Structure formats: C-alpha cells, structure tokens
Coordinates of C-alpha atoms in Angstrom, one line a residue:
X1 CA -0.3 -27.6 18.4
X2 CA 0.7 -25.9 15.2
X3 CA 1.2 -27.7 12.4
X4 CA 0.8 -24.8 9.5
X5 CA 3.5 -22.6 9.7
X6 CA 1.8 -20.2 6.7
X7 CA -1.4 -20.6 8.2
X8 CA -0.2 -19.8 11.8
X9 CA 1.5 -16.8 10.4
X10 CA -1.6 -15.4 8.2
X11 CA -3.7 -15.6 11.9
X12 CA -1.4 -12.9 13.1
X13 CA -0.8 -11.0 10.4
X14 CA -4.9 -11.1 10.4
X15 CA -5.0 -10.1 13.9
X16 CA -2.7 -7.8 14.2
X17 CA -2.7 -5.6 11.4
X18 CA -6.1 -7.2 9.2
X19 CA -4.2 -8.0 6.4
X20 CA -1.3 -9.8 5.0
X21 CA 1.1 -8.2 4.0
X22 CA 3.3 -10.7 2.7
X23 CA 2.4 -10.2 -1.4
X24 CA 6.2 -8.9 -2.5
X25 CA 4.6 -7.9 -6.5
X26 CA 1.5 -6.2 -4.6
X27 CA 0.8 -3.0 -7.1
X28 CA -1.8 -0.2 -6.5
X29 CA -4.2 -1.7 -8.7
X30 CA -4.5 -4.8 -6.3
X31 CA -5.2 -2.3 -3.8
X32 CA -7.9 -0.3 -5.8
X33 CA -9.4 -3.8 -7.3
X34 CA -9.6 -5.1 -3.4
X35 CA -10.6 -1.4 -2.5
X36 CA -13.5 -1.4 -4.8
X37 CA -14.9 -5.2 -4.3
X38 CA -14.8 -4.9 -0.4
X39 CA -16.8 -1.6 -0.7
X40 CA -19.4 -2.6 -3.6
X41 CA -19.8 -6.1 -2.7
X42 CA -19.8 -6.9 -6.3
X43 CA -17.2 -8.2 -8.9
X44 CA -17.8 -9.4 -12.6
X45 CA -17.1 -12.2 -14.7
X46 CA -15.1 -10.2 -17.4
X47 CA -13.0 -13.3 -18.9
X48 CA -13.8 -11.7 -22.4
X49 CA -11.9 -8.3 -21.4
X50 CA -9.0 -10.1 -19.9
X51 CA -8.9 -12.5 -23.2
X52 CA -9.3 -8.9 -25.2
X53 CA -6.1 -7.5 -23.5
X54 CA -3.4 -10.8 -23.6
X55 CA -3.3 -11.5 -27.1
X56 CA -0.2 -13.8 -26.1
X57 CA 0.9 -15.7 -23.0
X58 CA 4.8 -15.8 -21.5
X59 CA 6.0 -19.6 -21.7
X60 CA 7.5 -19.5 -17.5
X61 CA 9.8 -22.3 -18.9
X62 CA 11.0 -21.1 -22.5
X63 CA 10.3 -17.7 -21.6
X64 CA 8.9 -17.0 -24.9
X65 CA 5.4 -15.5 -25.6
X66 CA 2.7 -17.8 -26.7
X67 CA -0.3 -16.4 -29.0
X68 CA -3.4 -17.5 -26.8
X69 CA -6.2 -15.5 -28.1
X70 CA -5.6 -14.3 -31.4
X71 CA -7.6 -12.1 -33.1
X72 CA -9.3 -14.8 -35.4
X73 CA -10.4 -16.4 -31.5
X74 CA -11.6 -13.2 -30.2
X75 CA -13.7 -12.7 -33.1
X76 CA -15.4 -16.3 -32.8
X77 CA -16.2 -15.5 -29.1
X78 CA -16.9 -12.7 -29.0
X79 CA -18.1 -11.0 -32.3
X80 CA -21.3 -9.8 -31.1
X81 CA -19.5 -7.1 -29.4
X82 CA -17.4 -5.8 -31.8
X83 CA -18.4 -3.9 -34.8
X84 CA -16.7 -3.0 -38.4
X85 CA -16.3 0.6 -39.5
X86 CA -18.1 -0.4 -42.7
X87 CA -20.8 -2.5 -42.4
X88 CA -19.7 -6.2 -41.4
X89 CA -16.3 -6.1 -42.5
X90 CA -13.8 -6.0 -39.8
X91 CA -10.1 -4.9 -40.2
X92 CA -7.4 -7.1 -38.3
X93 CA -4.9 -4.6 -38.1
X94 CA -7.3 -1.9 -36.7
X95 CA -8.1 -4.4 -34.1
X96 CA -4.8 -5.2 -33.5
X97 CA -4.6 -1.7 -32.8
X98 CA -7.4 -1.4 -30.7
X99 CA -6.0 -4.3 -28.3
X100 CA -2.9 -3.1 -28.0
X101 CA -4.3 0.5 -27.1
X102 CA -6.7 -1.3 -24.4
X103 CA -4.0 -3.2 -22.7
X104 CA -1.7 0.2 -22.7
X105 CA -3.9 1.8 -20.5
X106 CA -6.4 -1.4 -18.8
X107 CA -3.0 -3.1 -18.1
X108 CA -0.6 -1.1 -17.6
X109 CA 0.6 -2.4 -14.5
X110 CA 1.3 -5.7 -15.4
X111 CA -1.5 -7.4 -13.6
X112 CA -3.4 -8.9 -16.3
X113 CA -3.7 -12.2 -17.1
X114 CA -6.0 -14.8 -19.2
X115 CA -8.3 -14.5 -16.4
X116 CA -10.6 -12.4 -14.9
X117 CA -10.2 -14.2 -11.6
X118 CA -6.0 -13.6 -11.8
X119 CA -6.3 -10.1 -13.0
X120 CA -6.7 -6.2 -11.8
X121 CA -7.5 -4.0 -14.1
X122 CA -6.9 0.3 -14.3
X123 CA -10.0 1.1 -12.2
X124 CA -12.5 3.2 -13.9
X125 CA -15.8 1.6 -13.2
X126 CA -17.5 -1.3 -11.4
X127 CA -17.7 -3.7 -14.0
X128 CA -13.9 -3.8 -13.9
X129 CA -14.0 -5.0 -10.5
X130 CA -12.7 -9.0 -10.3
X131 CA -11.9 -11.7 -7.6
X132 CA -8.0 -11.2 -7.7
X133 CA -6.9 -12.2 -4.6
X134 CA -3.0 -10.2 -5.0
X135 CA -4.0 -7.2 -2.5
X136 CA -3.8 -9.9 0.1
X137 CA -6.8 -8.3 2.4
X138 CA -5.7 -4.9 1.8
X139 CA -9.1 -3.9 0.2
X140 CA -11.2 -5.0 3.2
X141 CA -8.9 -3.2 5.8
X142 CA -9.3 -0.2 3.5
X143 CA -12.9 -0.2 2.7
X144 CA -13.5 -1.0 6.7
X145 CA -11.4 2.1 7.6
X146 CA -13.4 4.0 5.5
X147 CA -17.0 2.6 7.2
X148 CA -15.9 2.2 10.8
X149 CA -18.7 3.8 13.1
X150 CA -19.9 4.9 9.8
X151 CA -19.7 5.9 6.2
X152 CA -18.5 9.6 4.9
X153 CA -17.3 11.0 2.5
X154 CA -14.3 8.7 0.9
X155 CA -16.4 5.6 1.1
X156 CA -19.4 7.4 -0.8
X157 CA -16.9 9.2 -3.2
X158 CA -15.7 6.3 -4.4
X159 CA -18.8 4.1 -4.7
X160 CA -20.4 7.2 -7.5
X161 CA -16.7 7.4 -9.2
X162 CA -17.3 3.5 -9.4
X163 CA -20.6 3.8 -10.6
X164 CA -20.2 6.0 -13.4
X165 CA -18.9 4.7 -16.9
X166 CA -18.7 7.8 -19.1
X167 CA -14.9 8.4 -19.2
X168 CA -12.2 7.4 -21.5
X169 CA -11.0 4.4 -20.1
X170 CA -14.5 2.9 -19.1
X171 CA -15.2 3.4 -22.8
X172 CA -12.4 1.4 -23.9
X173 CA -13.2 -1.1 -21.6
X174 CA -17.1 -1.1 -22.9
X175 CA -17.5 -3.7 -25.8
X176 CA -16.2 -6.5 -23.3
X177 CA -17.3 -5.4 -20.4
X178 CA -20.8 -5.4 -21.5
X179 CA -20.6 -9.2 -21.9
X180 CA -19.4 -9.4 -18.1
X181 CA -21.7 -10.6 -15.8
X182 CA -22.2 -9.3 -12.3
X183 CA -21.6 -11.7 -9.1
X184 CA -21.8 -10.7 -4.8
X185 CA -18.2 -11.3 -3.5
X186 CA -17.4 -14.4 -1.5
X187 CA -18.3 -15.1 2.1
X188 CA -15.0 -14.9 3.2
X189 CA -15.0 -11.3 2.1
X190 CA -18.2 -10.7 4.0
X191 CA -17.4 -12.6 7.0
X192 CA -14.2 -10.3 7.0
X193 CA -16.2 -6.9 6.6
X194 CA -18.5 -7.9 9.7
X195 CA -15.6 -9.1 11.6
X196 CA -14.7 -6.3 14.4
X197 CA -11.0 -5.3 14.3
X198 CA -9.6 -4.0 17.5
X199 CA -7.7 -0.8 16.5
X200 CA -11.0 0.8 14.3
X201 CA -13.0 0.1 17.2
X202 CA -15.5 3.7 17.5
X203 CA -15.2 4.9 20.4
X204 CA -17.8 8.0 19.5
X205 CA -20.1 5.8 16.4
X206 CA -22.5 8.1 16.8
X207 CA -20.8 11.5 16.0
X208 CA -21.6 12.6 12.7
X209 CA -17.9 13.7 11.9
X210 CA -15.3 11.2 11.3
X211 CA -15.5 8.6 14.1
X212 CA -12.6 8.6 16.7
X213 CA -11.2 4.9 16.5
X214 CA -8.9 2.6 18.7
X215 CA -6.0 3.7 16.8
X216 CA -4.8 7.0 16.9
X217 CA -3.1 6.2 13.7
X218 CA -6.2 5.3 11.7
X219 CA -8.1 7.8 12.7
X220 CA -5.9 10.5 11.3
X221 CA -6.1 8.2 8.7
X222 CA -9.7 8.4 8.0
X223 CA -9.9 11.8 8.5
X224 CA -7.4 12.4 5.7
X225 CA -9.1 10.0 3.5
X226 CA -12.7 12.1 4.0
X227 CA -10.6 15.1 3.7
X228 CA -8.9 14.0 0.5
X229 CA -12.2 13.4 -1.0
X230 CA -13.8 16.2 -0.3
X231 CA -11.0 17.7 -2.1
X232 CA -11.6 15.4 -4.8
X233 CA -15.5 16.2 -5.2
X234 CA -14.7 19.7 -6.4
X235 CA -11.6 19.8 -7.7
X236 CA -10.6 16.8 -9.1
X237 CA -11.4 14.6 -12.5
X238 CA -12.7 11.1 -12.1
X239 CA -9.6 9.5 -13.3
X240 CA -7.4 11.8 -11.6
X241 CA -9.6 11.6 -8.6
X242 CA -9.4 7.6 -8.4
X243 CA -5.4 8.1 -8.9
X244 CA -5.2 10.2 -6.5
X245 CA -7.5 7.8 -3.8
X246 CA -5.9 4.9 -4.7
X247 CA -2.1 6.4 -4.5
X248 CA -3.4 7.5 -0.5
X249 CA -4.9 4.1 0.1
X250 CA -1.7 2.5 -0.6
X251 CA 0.5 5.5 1.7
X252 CA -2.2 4.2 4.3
X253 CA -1.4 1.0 4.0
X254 CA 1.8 2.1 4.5
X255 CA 1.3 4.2 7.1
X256 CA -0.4 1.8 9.5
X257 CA 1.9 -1.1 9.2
X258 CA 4.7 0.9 10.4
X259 CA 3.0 2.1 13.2
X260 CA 1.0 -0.4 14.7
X261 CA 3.9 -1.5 17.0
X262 CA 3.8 1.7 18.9
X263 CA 0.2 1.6 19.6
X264 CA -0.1 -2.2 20.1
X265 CA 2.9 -2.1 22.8
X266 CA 3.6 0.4 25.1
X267 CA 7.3 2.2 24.6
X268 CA 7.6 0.1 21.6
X269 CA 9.5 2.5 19.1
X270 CA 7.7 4.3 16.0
X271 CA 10.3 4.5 12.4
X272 CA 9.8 8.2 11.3
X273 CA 9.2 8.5 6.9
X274 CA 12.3 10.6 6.0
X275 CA 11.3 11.9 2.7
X276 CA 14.6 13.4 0.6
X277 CA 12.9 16.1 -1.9
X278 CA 16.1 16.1 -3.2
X279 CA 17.2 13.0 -6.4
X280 CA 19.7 10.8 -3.6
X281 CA 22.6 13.1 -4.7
X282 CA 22.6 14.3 -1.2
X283 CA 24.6 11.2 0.5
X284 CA 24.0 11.9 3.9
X285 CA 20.1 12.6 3.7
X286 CA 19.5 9.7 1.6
X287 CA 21.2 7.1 3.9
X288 CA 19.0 8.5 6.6
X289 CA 16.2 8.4 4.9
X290 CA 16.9 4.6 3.6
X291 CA 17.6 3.6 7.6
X292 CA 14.2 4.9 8.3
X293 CA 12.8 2.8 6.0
X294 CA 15.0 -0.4 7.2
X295 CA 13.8 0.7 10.6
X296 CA 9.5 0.3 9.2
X297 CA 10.4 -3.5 8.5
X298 CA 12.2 -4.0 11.9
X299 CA 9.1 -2.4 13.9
X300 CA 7.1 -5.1 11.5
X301 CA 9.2 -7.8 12.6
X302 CA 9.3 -6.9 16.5
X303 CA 6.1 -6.9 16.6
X304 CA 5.4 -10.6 14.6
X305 CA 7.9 -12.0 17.1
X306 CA 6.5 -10.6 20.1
X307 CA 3.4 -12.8 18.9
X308 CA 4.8 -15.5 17.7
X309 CA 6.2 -15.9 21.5
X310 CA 2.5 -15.3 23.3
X311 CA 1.1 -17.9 20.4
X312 CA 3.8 -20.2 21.3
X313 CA 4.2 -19.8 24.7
X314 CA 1.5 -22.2 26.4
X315 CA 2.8 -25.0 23.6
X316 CA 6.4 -24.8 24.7
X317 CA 5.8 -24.6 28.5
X318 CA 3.2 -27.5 28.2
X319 CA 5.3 -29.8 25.6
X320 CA 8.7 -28.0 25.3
X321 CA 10.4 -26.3 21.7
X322 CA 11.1 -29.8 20.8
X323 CA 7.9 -31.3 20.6
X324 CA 6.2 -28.1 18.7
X325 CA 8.7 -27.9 16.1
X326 CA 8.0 -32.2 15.7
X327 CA 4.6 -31.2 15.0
X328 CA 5.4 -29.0 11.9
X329 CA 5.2 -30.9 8.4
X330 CA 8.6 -32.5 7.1
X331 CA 9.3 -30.2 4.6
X332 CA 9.7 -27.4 7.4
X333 CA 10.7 -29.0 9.9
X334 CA 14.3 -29.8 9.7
X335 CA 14.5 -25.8 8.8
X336 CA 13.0 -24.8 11.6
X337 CA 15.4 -27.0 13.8
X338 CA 18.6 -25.8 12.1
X339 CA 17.4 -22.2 13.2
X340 CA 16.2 -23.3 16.9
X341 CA 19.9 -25.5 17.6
X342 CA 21.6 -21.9 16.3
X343 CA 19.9 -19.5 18.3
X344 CA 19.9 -22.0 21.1
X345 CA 24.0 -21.2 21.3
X346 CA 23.5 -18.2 22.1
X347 CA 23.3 -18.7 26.2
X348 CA 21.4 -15.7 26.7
X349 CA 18.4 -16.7 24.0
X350 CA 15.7 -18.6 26.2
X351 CA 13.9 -21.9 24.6
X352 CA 10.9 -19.8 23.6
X353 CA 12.7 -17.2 22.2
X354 CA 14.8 -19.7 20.2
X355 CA 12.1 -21.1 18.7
X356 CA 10.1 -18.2 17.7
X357 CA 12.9 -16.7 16.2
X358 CA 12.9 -19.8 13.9
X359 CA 9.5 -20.0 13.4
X360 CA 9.8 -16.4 12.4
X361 CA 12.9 -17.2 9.8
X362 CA 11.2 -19.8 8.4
X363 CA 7.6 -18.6 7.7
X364 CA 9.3 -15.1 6.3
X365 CA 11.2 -17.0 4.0
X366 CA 8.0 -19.1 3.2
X367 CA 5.7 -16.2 2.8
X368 CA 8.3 -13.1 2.1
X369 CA 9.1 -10.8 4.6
X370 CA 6.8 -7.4 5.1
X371 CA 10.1 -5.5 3.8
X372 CA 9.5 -6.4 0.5
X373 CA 5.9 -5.8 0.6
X374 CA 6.3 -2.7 1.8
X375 CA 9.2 -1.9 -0.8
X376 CA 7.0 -2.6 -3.6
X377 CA 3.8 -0.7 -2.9
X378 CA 5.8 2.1 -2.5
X379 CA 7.8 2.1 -5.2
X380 CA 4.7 1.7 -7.4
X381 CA 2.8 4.5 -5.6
X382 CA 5.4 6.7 -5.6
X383 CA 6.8 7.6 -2.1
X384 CA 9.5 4.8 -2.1
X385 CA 12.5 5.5 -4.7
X386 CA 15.7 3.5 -5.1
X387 CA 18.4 4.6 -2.4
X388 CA 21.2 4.6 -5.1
X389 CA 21.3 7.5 -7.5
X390 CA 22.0 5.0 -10.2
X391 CA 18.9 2.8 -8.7
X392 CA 21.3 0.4 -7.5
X393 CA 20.9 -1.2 -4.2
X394 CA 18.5 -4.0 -4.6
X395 CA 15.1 -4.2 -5.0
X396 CA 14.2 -3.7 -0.9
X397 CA 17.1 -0.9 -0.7
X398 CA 14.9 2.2 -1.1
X399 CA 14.4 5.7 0.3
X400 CA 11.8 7.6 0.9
X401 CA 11.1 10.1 -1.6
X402 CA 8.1 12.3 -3.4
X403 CA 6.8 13.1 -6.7
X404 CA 4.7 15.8 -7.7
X405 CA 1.5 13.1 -7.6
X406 CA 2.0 12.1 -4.4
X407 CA 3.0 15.8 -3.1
X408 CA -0.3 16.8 -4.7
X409 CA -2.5 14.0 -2.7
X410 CA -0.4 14.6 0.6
X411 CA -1.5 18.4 0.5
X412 CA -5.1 17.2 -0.5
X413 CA -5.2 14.5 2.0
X414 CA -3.8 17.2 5.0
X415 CA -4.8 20.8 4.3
X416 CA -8.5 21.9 4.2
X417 CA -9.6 24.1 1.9
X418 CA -10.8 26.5 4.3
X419 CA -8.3 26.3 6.4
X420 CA -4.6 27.1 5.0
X421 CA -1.5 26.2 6.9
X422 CA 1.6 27.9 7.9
X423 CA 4.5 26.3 6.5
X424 CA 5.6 24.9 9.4
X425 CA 2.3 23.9 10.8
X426 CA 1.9 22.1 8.0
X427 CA 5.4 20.1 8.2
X428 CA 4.0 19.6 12.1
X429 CA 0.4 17.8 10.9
X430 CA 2.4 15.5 8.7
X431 CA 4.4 14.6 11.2
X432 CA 1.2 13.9 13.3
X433 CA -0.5 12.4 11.3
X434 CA 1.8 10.1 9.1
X435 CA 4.9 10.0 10.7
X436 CA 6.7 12.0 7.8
X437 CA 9.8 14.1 9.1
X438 CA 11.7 16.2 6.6
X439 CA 14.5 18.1 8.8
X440 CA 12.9 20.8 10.9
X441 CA 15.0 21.0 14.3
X442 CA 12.9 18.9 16.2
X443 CA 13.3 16.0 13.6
X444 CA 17.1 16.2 14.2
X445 CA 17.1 13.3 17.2
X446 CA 13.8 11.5 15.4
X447 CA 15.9 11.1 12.4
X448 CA 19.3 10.3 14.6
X449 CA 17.0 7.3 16.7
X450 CA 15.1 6.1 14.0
X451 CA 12.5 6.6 16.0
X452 CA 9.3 9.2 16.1
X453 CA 9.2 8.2 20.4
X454 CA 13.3 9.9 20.1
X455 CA 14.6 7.1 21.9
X456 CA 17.5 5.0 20.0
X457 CA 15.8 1.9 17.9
X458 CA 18.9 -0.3 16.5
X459 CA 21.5 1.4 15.2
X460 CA 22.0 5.3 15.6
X461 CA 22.0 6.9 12.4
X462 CA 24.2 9.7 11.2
X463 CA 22.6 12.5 9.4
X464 CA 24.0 16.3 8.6
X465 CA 21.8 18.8 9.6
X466 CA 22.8 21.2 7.0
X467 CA 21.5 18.5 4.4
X468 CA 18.1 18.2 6.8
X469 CA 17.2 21.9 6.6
X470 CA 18.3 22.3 2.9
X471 CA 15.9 19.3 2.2
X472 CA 12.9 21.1 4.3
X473 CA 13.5 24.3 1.7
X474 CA 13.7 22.1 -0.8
X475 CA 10.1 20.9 0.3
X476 CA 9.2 24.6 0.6
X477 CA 10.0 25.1 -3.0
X478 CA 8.8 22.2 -4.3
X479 CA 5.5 23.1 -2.9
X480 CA 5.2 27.0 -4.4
X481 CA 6.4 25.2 -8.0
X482 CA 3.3 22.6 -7.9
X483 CA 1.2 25.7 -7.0
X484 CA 0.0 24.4 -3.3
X485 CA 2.2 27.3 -1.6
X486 CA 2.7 30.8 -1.5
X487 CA 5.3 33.2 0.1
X488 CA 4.8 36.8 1.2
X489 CA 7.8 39.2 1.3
X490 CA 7.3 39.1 5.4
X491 CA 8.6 35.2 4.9
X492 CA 5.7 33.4 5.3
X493 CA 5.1 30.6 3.0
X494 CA 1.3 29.5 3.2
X495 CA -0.2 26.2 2.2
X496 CA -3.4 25.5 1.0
X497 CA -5.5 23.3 -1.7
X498 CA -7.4 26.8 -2.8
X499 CA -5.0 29.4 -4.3
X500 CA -7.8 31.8 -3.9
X501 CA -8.6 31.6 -0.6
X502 CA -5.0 33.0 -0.2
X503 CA -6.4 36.7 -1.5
X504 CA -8.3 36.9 1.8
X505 CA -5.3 36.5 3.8

C-alpha cells in the first residue's frame, strides 16, 4: 500500500531516469558539486569558507539581512589563517574587501549559505567539494555515465582538474580551505554508485573505446563527454575547462530526461530542442522553439504516469482506487480525492487512470513538476532563454536558445579534432546525438509534430519555413564569427575545433 506520496514518487523518478529531477532552484554548481563528490568520493568540512563568504544572513520573515559573522567573529575563529600586510596588524576594510571579492566569484550563483553542508561553491578544486544535497542525484547519474563499463577520458579529466589547486580561484579559496577537513561521502552515495541502472547497462565493457550502453541516448552522451575532454586536455584552461564540463553535464542532464520516453516505451514520441540563434524577435521561430520545450515536460510527464499506473495497478485491482487513496496521510488525502472524483466524470477515464492522474497532480504539486527543473538548469547553463523578447512569460515559459559558451562546448562536445564536419553533417550529428533541430528541410515536420519520431505529439505547431532556414544561416554565421567554421568560395562551410587542420583541406 502506498502511503508516501513524495517517497513513492522519488522511487520512480530513481528508477526511471536515476535522479530526481524535481529541484526547481537547481544551478550548475549543484551539478558540478554532485558531479565532483560522486566521482572523488570525498567532500570537506569547510564551514570556515562558507562563514568567510556570508558576512550577513537574509531574515525569510523581515526580509532584511542579519550580520552573522562579522569580521570581528571571523577573526576570533579563524585568525590563524589570515595574515596582516604588516606584521600582526590586520586592516578591517581590506578584509572586508577581501570577502566581498571571495563571495563575487566562490558564490556567485547564489548557493552559499552559513553552511558547508547547505552550500556549492564555484568548483575549482577538491577541497571545495561539500554534502549539498540541491543537485538532487544528478552528480551520481553523471559521474556513473562517465564510468559505465569503464573510466575514460572525462571522468579522469576531471578528477586532475579537481586535484590541482594552483589557479586563481583555488587561491582565493586557500586560507579557509586549508582549515577544511576531508571526509568519504555517505553510504547512500555509495550504495547509489554500485547500484546498476538499466539504460547504462555495457553491452561491450570490455572495449577499450567508449562503452556502448542500454541507451542509445547515453551513449552518444558519453562519447561527447570523452570527446569534449579530450578537447579540453589540449586546448582548454582549467577554469574554462571545468565551465565548459560542467555547462555539458547540465545539457546532459537535459538531454536524457527528454528522451528517456522514447527509449523506455516503444513509439513513445521524442520533443526535438529547437534552438532560435536569433534574440526571439523572430515570432514564429521562437513560438516553435518554446512548444518544443513545453513538449520535453509532457514526454516527462507521460512517462511518470505511465508508471504511476503499473505501480498502482495490482493496489487498485486488489483493493480498488478508494481504498489506496484511504491509505495516503490526511494532509494529502482529501487532495488526492478532489482530483480522482474529477477525472472520474469523465466516462471515458478508467478507475486506474483516475487515480494516477491524481496521484500525479498531487505529488507534482508537492515536489514541483520536472518543467521547472528543467527550465531552470537551462536557463542557468545557458541553452534555455526567456520566450518573450522583453523576458516576459513566466519563469517556465522559455525557448531554446545559444550563447557563444554553450556554442563553443556543443562544437567541442561533437566535432573531433581530426575530423572536421561539413556544415550540414554537422547540423545531422546534433540532431543524432542530442535531439537539436535548427530548420534544415528535414526538421520542417520534426518541428511541425513536436516530435524527433515525425509523428504529431499534442498539438501541431505552426512554424514558417523561411524563419527555419534563416535561423540555420544564422547558425552558420554564428559559427564562422566564434571561429569554429570556415567557408570556401565553392560554398562549403567546414566545422572543426582545430582551425589549422582546415589548411590541409
């Protein structure tokens, strides 16, 4: 009998996709601080840094701030690890400045607190690593993507950036972090890394390439991820390198969670990632592009509902809807009734159905629906942008879109150096491997269906193809302006991460 509806709703979540994507503030330093911990197997106790970098604390009531730990208090604690310009003497308003620099570019995100346990710092190093629970498992579906069959070279690339503290920020970090003290993650955490998961099931371990998994998905996934650090191990700075890493990790996230309908249910539909290069002034292209993105949550939801009903199914056949939903706490229950009795009216909803659709309501209002998970990561990372022009809309009405960060770590992620791609080739891997459609011709009916399979998912969506192909140049252009690209006079426009290789073409 189920009696937790958060609880029943993590399980499948876990199950289904290994993680929970029901964190609606999730930011990619939860991912990188879950990233790292899952694949070090160490965090540190680095309450002095957090202290360091909050000064004051928002009242949630008054909303005013609250000095917590002054300078005076940071001194008495911990002195030993700071040291005056002149001897003992230690100015105030040089430390002042010192904090405020620290938590400019260790917090920049937001994400840290009086805690180390509540907080995620800018990754640089190891010792920045902490229990923060906010990438809600992301970090051990990452870091066991990265070692299925295993390890290569994304998983070892990021272990030596971790290991390394010699760069700016690291530095700035270094008078507290030397007082943190290193711990071994939880059990949980463990228990999850050993735990098999279905879709990155090897099904050739013992190749020394990158393995081919259950999921055709994740594989291209891991592929691009080795790929993208190879890149990284010759061309890229630390810090830029761990941008760059962390920005993908969060696309992957992404990525997968959109598509695991399609490959968990046969004919289930796929939502295609319309990016518009252009700034939403195009009206057309950026309603198509925002229905995609509608169309990513529905998949999500299909999918939790199609397991909600195999969960529930043996409870409602052996007991019947009425009986489950008496076994849920009070405080749900008369919620989850309201939403049964409605759906009920509608004479072609079965009692199962009925029920899981309010079980599903319910537990999404409880724990926030995917939507806004998804919305936020990408937002943060850089491939979601607000529908409107103004940035109205809402916070979960967003479009696809693509800045020269992410463009840079899409190119990295897809194109080996030794291998440069034809323009359109390359528009054809990312549709491969990502489900990213820009406006070639064969997009036109994927971007009318919402749906990668070209068969209509919810409602059609009307696009003009003028705007699709003037977005796909606009791509082009984009691409020769970051450097990525060239174009020979026969009309050719090449791709590549190696500008020099193109000489030898």
């Amino acid at each position: 009998m189920t009696t937790d509806l958060k609880a029943f709703l993590n399980d499948l979540y876990i199950a289904e996709f290994g993680l929970v994507p029901t964190n609606n503030s999730i930011k990619p330093v939860h991912v990188a601080n879950g990233l790292g911990r899952a694949l070090t197997g160490r965090v540190y106790d680095s309450d002095a840094l957090a202290e360091f970098l909050r000064p004051s604390i928002l009242n949630q009531k008054t909303r005013e701030k609250v000095e917590r730990n002054p300078n005076s208090a940071i001194l008495e604690r911990y002195g030993e690890a700071i040291t005056g310009r002149d001897g003992e003497v230690i100015d105030r308003e040089s430390l002042s400045m010192l904090r405020n620099l620290a938590e400019g570019v260790l917090g920049t995100d937001k994400a840290v607190f009086g805690e180390a346990a509540r907080s995620s710092y800018t990754l640089s190093n190891e010792t920045l690593l902490t229990r923060d629970p906010s990438d809600h498992r992301c970090g051990i579906f990452l870091a066991r993507l990265l070692t299925a069959g295993h390890e290569a070279d994304a998983a070892i690339h990021i272990r030596a950036l971790l290991s390394t503290d010699d760069d700016p920020w690291s530095m700035l970090a270094m008078p507290m972090t030397k007082l943190a003290k290193p711990q071994d993650v939880d059990t949980a955490t463990e228990a999850a890394m050993q735990h098999a998961y279905a879709p990155m099931i090897p099904a050739d371990a013992g190749t020394p390439t990158a393995p081919t998994l259950a999921s055709p998905t994740l594989t291209n996934l891991r592929r691009a991820f080795d790929r993208l650090a190879r890149f990284e191990q010759t061309s890229g700075s630390k810090l830029n390198s761990l941008r760059r890493l962390v920005t993908f990790a969060c696309f992957a996230v992404h990525v997968h969670l959109i598509s695991r309908y399609s490959e968990a249910v046969e004919g289930a539909p796929r939502s295609p990632i319309l990016l518009d290069i252009f700034d939403g002034s195009r009206t057309s292209l950026r309603n198509a592009s925002r229905a995609s993105f509608r169309a990513a949550g529905d998949t999500i939801e299909a999918l939790m509902l199609l397991r909600i009903r195999e969960r529930l199914q043996p409870q409602v056949s052996a007991l019947g809807a009425e009986q489950v939903i008496a076994g849920l706490p009070t405080k749900v229950q008369d919620r989850v009734r309201q939403g049964f009795d409605a759906y009920r009216h509608d004479d072609q909803v079965s009692e199962l159905e009925a029920v899981a659709e309010a079980f599903w309501q319910v537990a999404a209002e409880e724990k926030n629906h995917p939507r806004g998970f998804l919305a936020d990561l990408g937002r943060r990372a850089g491939y979601l942008t607000p529908w409107s022009v103004a940035g109205r809309g809402g916070k979960q009405q967003k479009r696809y879109g693509i800045n020269a960060e992410f463009l840079e770590t899409l190119v990295a992620a897809t194109v080996d150096p030794e291998r440069p791609l034809d323009f359109p080739e390359f528009l054809d891997e990312i549709r491969t491997n990502y489900g990213i459609v820009v406006g070639q011709r064969s997009d036109d009916q994927i971007v009318r269906c919402n749906n990668l399979a070209q068969k209509p998912f919810g409602t059609p969506t009307s696009v003009s193809e003028e705007e699709l192909r003037l977005n796909v140049e606009a791509l082009r252009r984009a691409m020769l302006e970051a450097g990525y690209a060239k174009a020979f006079a026969d009309g050719q426009t090449v791709i590549t991460t190696d500008p020099k290789s193109l000489a030898l073409l």
